[in-house]
Every structure is written in structure tokens, then in C-alpha cells.
Amino acid sequence: MLTAIIGKKIGMTRIVLENGEMVGVTAIEAGPCFVTQVKDMDKDGYQAVQLGFGQAKRLNASQKGHLKDINEVRHLHEFRDVDVMSVKRGDKVDVGFLNPGDFVNVSGLSKGRGFAGVVKRYHFAGGPKTHGQSDRHRAPGSIGATTSPGRVLKGKRMAGRMGGKKTTVRNVRVVKVDADRGLLLVEGSAPGARNGLLIIKKVRK
Amino acid sequence: MDIRELIKPKINPSIPQISPGDTVKVSLKILEGDKERIQRFQGMLIRVKKGVDGGSFTVRRVTYGIGVERTFSFQSPLIQSVEVLRRGKVRRAKLYYMRGLSAKQARPKERREKVTERAVQQEAAEAS
């Protein structure tokens, strides 16, 4: 059975569990996905399952050819560390493989924060707010010594592009699974904005 | 897809219509090991928040000169009852200014003569 699925982040809320515990959860529209291709050793040199998700608005000719006789999916994603033998092209995959209490890894594209300074990007403390300071409030401070070594060390944390990268939240508890509606609730937050694409993989235990 | 339509909050039915300025008594179920008891918290409602999770409300009281505020979720299954002892007349939705007032200043709240929404609904139900 496949233990991975593609989903879309819906948003966050708070629910009460049966034992009275209140948890913050992220709702994910998980699946249904369709197996669009099974890659094998002979032909592709590696084993993988390609899943498709969502409804495409328009497809070009090569995409149409690739998805012939299958749903016109919007997103494709390849999974290598899954049970490749268990599926064939055209199969439908839903969240039924998950149960409340399972643990998953959730990956997605984090929110882009543009060109961010070191205070936001690396949690630097910035400079003093008072005592005659000017223009030093969010400055990074010294970036190195003088003549020796005479350069700025590689990897020095500085301002730059932040976010918009693939981010994975690991070992997230599954709170609720509704395979009919394709609804998945996981505890805590998930990367990215609402309506962002998420990859959900079950953690082997 | 909107989360508000997918996951409806399960509002605790024993919470009546309450609004900021009311003096309320909240009865809360407390679990201690395998024993259960009721704890009561009485004070003025200073905040009602709305949200996708059904919202929450905050009750403030002053005990031994120390202000204590507790926030309860409208979804909380632990709330046994919320008793409205007094309807206060206030002109703001969030009564944070109460924190700055002394006990004497905070006490004399005018009573509200306005019929509450709930009473109006009841009358409408009886009329039909």
C-alpha cells in the first residue's frame, strides 16, 4: 500500500478530542490522487511512483499524452521510498492509509518573506534601542575580525532571501482522517500559505 | 475550500448568550486523578472573541487585590454552566480599560434595560 499522498492546505482551527484535550490542527485536503506513472529499473533506472492531484485548468499536448485515460491532474509528484509494486497506472489513492494516532512528515513550500534582515531571518538581537543609537536597531553587528583572517568567513549569516523553500515538519500526529471527503487533520502547523501544496508521508514506526 | 464550512466548531450548548460587561459565574469541571469536582469562577466578562474555532471569552475578577483573568473556549466540554448574574451596560466590545481601574471604579456598572437577543428570539417563538 502506498503511504504517501499529495494535499492542499486548507487552514487551521482548534478542536476538542474525545478525551477532552483541545488541540490546534491544520486541515489538509488530501487526495484523491491518481497514479500517473510507475517507474521501474529496466526503463527508468530507478523505482518510483508518480502521483497526480487536483484538477488541471489546461494542459499542453505532452501533458495530455502523459495523462491519457487518467484524470487531468494539476500537480505531479514522484515518490521513491514507497511500495512501488502495490500500485499500477490509473490507481486511485486516498487518505485511507492513515489512522488517527499515526505520525507523518508534512512538506511544503514555506511562505516567501522576500529579502529579510538578520533579526527576522536568524533571530539576531539587533542593537540597543536607546542610549544615543542611530540606525543600529536591527543591524547585524560585527561580521568578523580585522587583518587576520582579513576576510568574512564563508557561511556568515547575513540578510537575504528568506522563505519560499521546501520545508518539512517531521513526526506530526494525525488527529482525524475522513477518507470519503479527503479530509486530513494533523496536529500543529504545516508549511506554507493556505491553498499551498503539501506532501504527506507516513513515518515508519 | 473554506475551513469554516468543512470543520464546524462544536459549541458547548450550556453556554448562554453573553456579552461584554456581564457579570458571570462559570462552573468548570475539574478532573483530579479519577475524581471530578466543580470549580466556579465569577467575574466580569471583558472580552468575547470570535474565530474559526468557535471563539473564546475572558472573565476577569479581582481577588485579594490581584486581578485574575481566565479565558474559556466556547468549545470547551468542561464548562458545566455559565450563569449571568448581572447585565452590565458598556459601550465597548473589549473592556481592557477595566484593568487600569480600581475596584471601586470598576464596580458601579449601569444595568442594561435593553432586551437581549435571546429574549427577542423567545418572544418571536411564542408569538408564532
CSV table of C-alpha atoms in Angstrom, one decimal:
chain,number,residue,atom,x,y,z
A,1,MET,CA,0.0,0.0,0.0
A,2,LEU,CA,1.2,3.5,-0.8
A,3,THR,CA,2.0,5.5,2.3
A,4,ALA,CA,2.3,9.0,0.8
A,5,ILE,CA,-0.2,11.4,-0.7
A,6,ILE,CA,-0.4,14.9,-2.1
A,7,GLY,CA,-2.6,17.5,-0.5
A,8,LYS,CA,-3.6,21.1,-0.2
A,9,LYS,CA,-3.5,23.2,3.0
A,10,ILE,CA,-7.0,24.5,3.9
A,11,GLY,CA,-6.3,26.3,7.1
A,12,MET,CA,-6.0,25.9,10.9
A,13,THR,CA,-8.5,25.6,13.7
A,14,ARG,CA,-8.9,24.2,17.1
A,15,ILE,CA,-10.9,21.0,18.0
A,16,VAL,CA,-11.7,19.1,21.1
A,17,LEU,CA,-10.7,15.4,21.2
A,18,GLU,CA,-12.7,12.7,22.7
A,19,ASN,CA,-10.6,12.7,25.9
A,20,GLY,CA,-11.4,16.4,26.3
A,21,GLU,CA,-8.0,17.6,25.1
A,22,MET,CA,-8.0,20.7,23.0
A,23,VAL,CA,-5.6,20.7,20.1
A,24,GLY,CA,-4.7,23.2,17.3
A,25,VAL,CA,-4.9,21.4,14.0
A,26,THR,CA,-4.2,22.0,10.3
A,27,ALA,CA,-6.8,20.9,7.9
A,28,ILE,CA,-5.5,19.4,4.7
A,29,GLU,CA,-7.4,18.4,1.6
A,30,ALA,CA,-5.5,15.2,1.0
A,31,GLY,CA,-6.2,13.4,-2.3
A,32,PRO,CA,-7.7,11.8,-4.1
A,33,CYS,CA,-4.6,11.2,-6.1
A,34,PHE,CA,-4.1,9.1,-9.1
A,35,VAL,CA,-1.1,7.0,-10.1
A,36,THR,CA,0.1,8.6,-13.3
A,37,GLN,CA,3.2,6.6,-13.8
A,38,VAL,CA,5.2,3.7,-12.3
A,39,LYS,CA,8.9,4.0,-12.9
A,40,ASP,CA,10.9,0.8,-13.0
A,41,MET,CA,14.5,-0.4,-13.0
A,42,ASP,CA,14.6,-1.6,-16.6
A,43,LYS,CA,13.2,1.5,-18.2
A,44,ASP,CA,14.0,4.4,-15.9
A,45,GLY,CA,16.9,3.1,-13.9
A,46,TYR,CA,15.1,3.6,-10.6
A,47,GLN,CA,11.8,2.7,-8.9
A,48,ALA,CA,9.2,5.4,-8.1
A,49,VAL,CA,5.5,6.1,-8.2
A,50,GLN,CA,4.3,9.3,-9.7
A,51,LEU,CA,1.1,10.7,-8.3
A,52,GLY,CA,-1.2,13.3,-9.7
A,53,PHE,CA,-3.5,15.6,-7.7
A,54,GLY,CA,-6.1,18.3,-8.4
A,55,GLN,CA,-7.9,19.4,-11.4
A,56,ALA,CA,-5.9,21.0,-14.2
A,57,LYS,CA,-7.1,24.1,-15.9
A,58,ARG,CA,-5.4,23.5,-19.1
A,59,LEU,CA,-2.8,21.0,-20.3
A,60,ASN,CA,-0.4,21.1,-23.2
A,61,ALA,CA,-0.2,18.3,-25.7
A,62,SER,CA,2.6,16.4,-24.0
A,63,GLN,CA,0.8,16.6,-20.6
A,64,LYS,CA,-2.4,15.4,-22.3
A,65,GLY,CA,-0.5,12.5,-23.7
A,66,HIS,CA,1.1,11.6,-20.4
A,67,LEU,CA,-2.3,11.6,-18.7
A,68,LYS,CA,-4.2,9.8,-21.4
A,69,ASP,CA,-7.1,7.8,-20.0
A,70,ILE,CA,-6.5,9.3,-16.5
A,71,ASN,CA,-7.9,12.4,-14.7
A,72,GLU,CA,-6.4,15.7,-15.9
A,73,VAL,CA,-4.5,16.4,-12.8
A,74,ARG,CA,-2.9,19.7,-12.0
A,75,HIS,CA,0.1,18.6,-9.9
A,76,LEU,CA,2.5,15.7,-10.3
A,77,HIS,CA,4.9,14.4,-7.6
A,78,GLU,CA,7.2,11.5,-7.6
A,79,PHE,CA,7.7,9.2,-4.5
A,80,ARG,CA,10.7,6.9,-4.4
A,81,ASP,CA,10.5,5.4,-0.9
A,82,VAL,CA,7.1,3.7,-1.2
A,83,ASP,CA,5.8,0.3,-2.1
A,84,VAL,CA,6.1,0.6,-5.8
A,85,MET,CA,4.9,-2.9,-6.5
A,86,SER,CA,1.5,-2.4,-4.9
A,87,VAL,CA,0.1,0.0,-7.5
A,88,LYS,CA,-0.4,0.4,-11.2
A,89,ARG,CA,-1.0,3.3,-13.5
A,90,GLY,CA,-4.5,4.7,-13.1
A,91,ASP,CA,-5.0,3.6,-9.5
A,92,LYS,CA,-6.7,5.9,-7.1
A,93,VAL,CA,-5.0,6.8,-3.8
A,94,ASP,CA,-6.9,8.3,-0.9
A,95,VAL,CA,-6.0,9.1,2.8
A,96,GLY,CA,-7.4,5.8,3.9
A,97,PHE,CA,-3.9,4.5,4.7
A,98,LEU,CA,-3.7,6.9,7.7
A,99,ASN,CA,-5.4,6.4,11.1
A,100,PRO,CA,-5.6,8.8,14.0
A,101,GLY,CA,-2.5,8.5,16.1
A,102,ASP,CA,-0.2,7.8,13.2
A,103,PHE,CA,2.7,10.1,12.5
A,104,VAL,CA,3.5,11.8,9.3
A,105,ASN,CA,6.0,14.2,7.7
A,106,VAL,CA,4.5,17.1,6.0
A,107,SER,CA,6.4,19.0,3.4
A,108,GLY,CA,5.6,22.2,1.5
A,109,LEU,CA,6.9,25.5,0.3
A,110,SER,CA,7.3,27.9,3.2
A,111,LYS,CA,5.9,31.4,2.9
A,112,GLY,CA,8.2,33.7,1.0
A,113,ARG,CA,9.4,36.6,3.1
A,114,GLY,CA,11.5,38.4,0.5
A,115,PHE,CA,14.8,40.0,1.3
A,116,ALA,CA,14.8,39.8,5.1
A,117,GLY,CA,17.3,41.2,7.6
A,118,VAL,CA,19.2,39.2,10.2
A,119,VAL,CA,16.7,39.9,13.0
A,120,LYS,CA,13.9,38.2,11.2
A,121,ARG,CA,16.0,35.7,9.3
A,122,TYR,CA,18.3,34.4,12.1
A,123,HIS,CA,16.8,35.8,15.2
A,124,PHE,CA,19.7,38.2,15.9
A,125,ALA,CA,19.1,40.5,18.8
A,126,GLY,CA,19.8,43.7,16.9
A,127,GLY,CA,21.3,46.8,18.5
A,128,PRO,CA,20.3,48.8,21.6
A,129,LYS,CA,17.1,50.8,21.2
A,130,THR,CA,18.3,53.7,23.3
A,131,HIS,CA,21.5,55.4,24.6
A,132,GLY,CA,22.1,57.5,21.6
A,133,GLN,CA,21.8,54.8,19.0
A,134,SER,CA,21.0,55.7,15.4
A,135,ASP,CA,20.5,53.3,12.6
A,136,ARG,CA,21.7,50.4,14.7
A,137,HIS,CA,18.4,49.0,15.9
A,138,ARG,CA,18.3,46.0,13.5
A,139,ALA,CA,21.9,45.8,12.4
A,140,PRO,CA,23.8,42.5,12.4
A,141,GLY,CA,26.8,43.8,14.4
A,142,SER,CA,30.4,42.8,13.5
A,143,ILE,CA,30.8,40.3,10.7
A,144,GLY,CA,34.4,39.3,11.5
A,145,ALA,CA,37.9,40.3,12.8
A,146,THR,CA,40.5,42.6,11.0
A,147,THR,CA,43.7,41.6,9.2
A,148,SER,CA,43.6,38.1,10.4
A,149,PRO,CA,41.8,36.5,8.6
A,150,GLY,CA,41.2,39.6,6.5
A,151,ARG,CA,38.0,38.3,5.0
A,152,VAL,CA,34.5,37.3,6.0
A,153,LEU,CA,34.1,33.7,6.8
A,154,LYS,CA,32.0,31.6,4.4
A,155,GLY,CA,28.5,30.9,5.7
A,156,LYS,CA,28.4,34.0,7.8
A,157,ARG,CA,24.7,34.7,8.5
A,158,MET,CA,23.6,37.8,6.7
A,159,ALA,CA,20.5,39.4,5.3
A,160,GLY,CA,19.0,37.7,2.2
A,161,ARG,CA,16.1,35.9,0.7
A,162,MET,CA,14.1,34.1,3.3
A,163,GLY,CA,11.3,31.5,2.9
A,164,GLY,CA,9.9,30.2,-0.3
A,165,LYS,CA,11.9,27.0,0.3
A,166,LYS,CA,10.9,23.4,0.7
A,167,THR,CA,10.2,22.9,4.4
A,168,THR,CA,9.4,19.6,6.2
A,169,VAL,CA,7.7,19.3,9.6
A,170,ARG,CA,8.5,15.9,10.9
A,171,ASN,CA,6.7,13.5,13.1
A,172,VAL,CA,3.3,15.2,13.1
A,173,ARG,CA,0.5,13.4,14.8
A,174,VAL,CA,-2.6,12.6,12.7
A,175,VAL,CA,-5.7,13.7,14.6
A,176,LYS,CA,-8.5,12.8,12.2
A,177,VAL,CA,-8.9,11.1,8.8
A,178,ASP,CA,-12.0,11.3,6.6
A,179,ALA,CA,-11.2,9.3,3.5
A,180,ASP,CA,-14.6,9.9,1.9
A,181,ARG,CA,-14.2,13.7,2.0
A,182,GLY,CA,-10.4,13.5,1.6
A,183,LEU,CA,-10.0,15.5,4.8
A,184,LEU,CA,-7.0,15.1,7.0
A,185,LEU,CA,-6.3,16.9,10.3
A,186,VAL,CA,-2.8,17.0,11.7
A,187,GLU,CA,-1.7,18.4,14.9
A,188,GLY,CA,0.1,21.8,14.8
A,189,SER,CA,1.1,23.8,11.9
A,190,ALA,CA,2.2,23.0,8.3
A,191,PRO,CA,4.5,24.8,6.0
A,192,GLY,CA,3.3,27.5,3.6
A,193,ALA,CA,0.2,29.5,3.0
A,194,ARG,CA,-3.4,28.4,2.6
A,195,ASN,CA,-4.1,26.6,-0.7
A,196,GLY,CA,-0.4,25.6,-0.8
A,197,LEU,CA,0.6,22.2,-2.0
A,198,LEU,CA,1.7,19.7,0.7
A,199,ILE,CA,3.3,16.3,0.5
A,200,ILE,CA,2.3,13.9,3.3
A,201,LYS,CA,4.4,10.8,4.0
A,202,LYS,CA,3.7,8.3,6.7
A,203,VAL,CA,6.5,7.8,9.2
A,204,ARG,CA,7.6,4.2,9.6
A,205,LYS,CA,7.4,3.1,13.2
B,1,MET,CA,-12.2,25.3,0.2
B,2,ASP,CA,-13.1,27.2,3.4
B,3,ILE,CA,-12.3,25.7,6.7
B,4,ARG,CA,-15.3,27.3,8.2
B,5,GLU,CA,-17.6,25.1,6.1
B,6,LEU,CA,-15.5,21.9,6.5
B,7,ILE,CA,-15.0,21.9,10.2
B,8,LYS,CA,-17.8,23.4,12.3
B,9,PRO,CA,-16.8,24.1,15.9
B,10,LYS,CA,-18.8,22.1,18.4
B,11,ILE,CA,-20.1,24.9,20.6
B,12,ASN,CA,-20.9,23.9,24.2
B,13,PRO,CA,-24.7,24.1,24.4
B,14,SER,CA,-24.7,25.0,28.1
B,15,ILE,CA,-23.2,28.4,27.4
B,16,PRO,CA,-25.9,31.1,27.1
B,17,GLN,CA,-25.9,34.3,25.2
B,18,ILE,CA,-23.3,36.5,26.9
B,19,SER,CA,-21.9,39.9,26.1
B,20,PRO,CA,-19.0,42.0,27.5
B,21,GLY,CA,-19.8,43.8,30.7
B,22,ASP,CA,-21.9,40.9,32.1
B,23,THR,CA,-21.0,39.5,35.5
B,24,VAL,CA,-20.9,35.8,35.0
B,25,LYS,CA,-20.3,32.7,37.1
B,26,VAL,CA,-18.6,29.9,35.2
B,27,SER,CA,-18.9,26.3,36.5
B,28,LEU,CA,-16.0,24.3,35.4
B,29,LYS,CA,-15.5,20.6,35.6
B,30,ILE,CA,-12.1,19.8,37.1
B,31,LEU,CA,-10.6,16.3,36.9
B,32,GLU,CA,-8.2,15.4,39.7
B,33,GLY,CA,-6.9,11.9,39.1
B,34,ASP,CA,-10.1,9.9,38.9
B,35,LYS,CA,-12.1,12.3,40.9
B,36,GLU,CA,-14.3,15.1,39.5
B,37,ARG,CA,-15.4,18.3,41.1
B,38,ILE,CA,-16.9,21.6,40.1
B,39,GLN,CA,-14.9,24.8,40.3
B,40,ARG,CA,-16.6,28.2,39.9
B,41,PHE,CA,-15.1,31.3,38.6
B,42,GLN,CA,-17.0,34.5,38.9
B,43,GLY,CA,-16.2,37.9,37.4
B,44,MET,CA,-16.8,40.3,34.7
B,45,LEU,CA,-16.8,39.4,31.1
B,46,ILE,CA,-14.2,41.6,29.4
B,47,ARG,CA,-13.7,40.0,26.1
B,48,VAL,CA,-15.6,37.8,23.6
B,49,LYS,CA,-13.5,36.7,20.7
B,50,LYS,CA,-14.8,35.1,17.5
B,51,GLY,CA,-13.0,32.8,15.2
B,52,VAL,CA,-13.0,29.6,13.2
B,53,ASP,CA,-12.7,27.6,16.4
B,54,GLY,CA,-15.9,29.0,17.8
B,55,GLY,CA,-14.2,31.8,19.7
B,56,SER,CA,-13.4,32.3,23.4
B,57,PHE,CA,-14.4,34.6,26.2
B,58,THR,CA,-12.4,36.1,29.1
B,59,VAL,CA,-13.6,36.6,32.6
B,60,ARG,CA,-11.8,39.0,35.0
B,61,ARG,CA,-12.1,39.1,38.7
B,62,VAL,CA,-10.1,40.8,41.4
B,63,THR,CA,-9.2,38.6,44.4
B,64,TYR,CA,-7.3,40.0,47.4
B,65,GLY,CA,-6.3,42.9,45.3
B,66,ILE,CA,-4.9,40.8,42.5
B,67,GLY,CA,-6.6,40.8,39.1
B,68,VAL,CA,-7.1,37.3,37.7
B,69,GLU,CA,-8.3,36.7,34.1
B,70,ARG,CA,-9.3,33.3,32.7
B,71,THR,CA,-10.1,32.6,29.1
B,72,PHE,CA,-12.5,29.9,28.2
B,73,SER,CA,-13.2,28.3,24.8
B,74,PHE,CA,-16.8,28.2,23.6
B,75,GLN,CA,-16.0,24.7,22.5
B,76,SER,CA,-14.8,23.6,26.0
B,77,PRO,CA,-16.7,20.5,27.1
B,78,LEU,CA,-15.5,21.2,30.7
B,79,ILE,CA,-17.9,24.1,31.1
B,80,GLN,CA,-21.0,22.9,33.0
B,81,SER,CA,-22.9,26.1,33.0
B,82,VAL,CA,-22.4,29.9,32.7
B,83,GLU,CA,-24.7,31.9,34.9
B,84,VAL,CA,-25.4,35.5,34.1
B,85,LEU,CA,-25.7,37.3,37.4
B,86,ARG,CA,-25.9,40.9,36.0
B,87,ARG,CA,-26.0,42.5,32.6
B,88,GLY,CA,-23.7,45.5,32.5
B,89,LYS,CA,-24.1,48.4,30.2
B,90,VAL,CA,-20.9,49.1,28.4
B,91,ARG,CA,-20.0,51.0,25.2
B,92,ARG,CA,-17.1,48.9,24.1
B,93,ALA,CA,-16.6,45.4,22.9
B,94,LYS,CA,-13.3,44.8,24.7
B,95,LEU,CA,-13.2,46.1,28.2
B,96,TYR,CA,-9.4,46.2,28.6
B,97,TYR,CA,-9.7,49.6,30.3
B,98,MET,CA,-11.1,47.7,33.4
B,99,ARG,CA,-7.6,46.6,34.2
B,100,GLY,CA,-6.5,50.1,34.9
B,101,LEU,CA,-9.4,50.9,37.1
B,102,SER,CA,-9.6,50.4,40.9
B,103,ALA,CA,-12.2,48.0,42.3
B,104,LYS,CA,-14.4,50.9,43.2
B,105,GLN,CA,-14.3,52.4,39.8
B,106,ALA,CA,-15.0,49.1,38.1
B,107,ARG,CA,-17.9,48.2,40.3
B,108,PRO,CA,-20.8,50.6,39.6
B,109,LYS,CA,-21.8,49.5,36.2
B,110,GLU,CA,-25.2,50.6,35.0
B,111,ARG,CA,-27.7,47.9,34.4
B,112,ARG,CA,-28.8,47.4,30.9
B,113,GLU,CA,-32.5,47.6,30.3
B,114,LYS,CA,-32.3,46.6,26.7
B,115,VAL,CA,-33.8,43.2,26.0
B,116,THR,CA,-31.2,40.7,25.0
B,117,GLU,CA,-31.2,39.0,21.6
B,118,ARG,CA,-32.2,35.7,23.3
B,119,ALA,CA,-35.3,37.2,24.9
B,120,VAL,CA,-36.4,38.6,21.5
B,121,GLN,CA,-36.0,35.2,19.9
B,122,GLN,CA,-38.1,33.7,22.7
B,123,GLU,CA,-40.9,36.2,22.1
B,124,ALA,CA,-40.8,35.6,18.4
B,125,ALA,CA,-41.1,31.8,19.1
B,126,GLU,CA,-44.0,32.3,21.4
B,127,ALA,CA,-45.8,34.6,19.0
B,128,SER,CA,-45.7,32.2,16.1
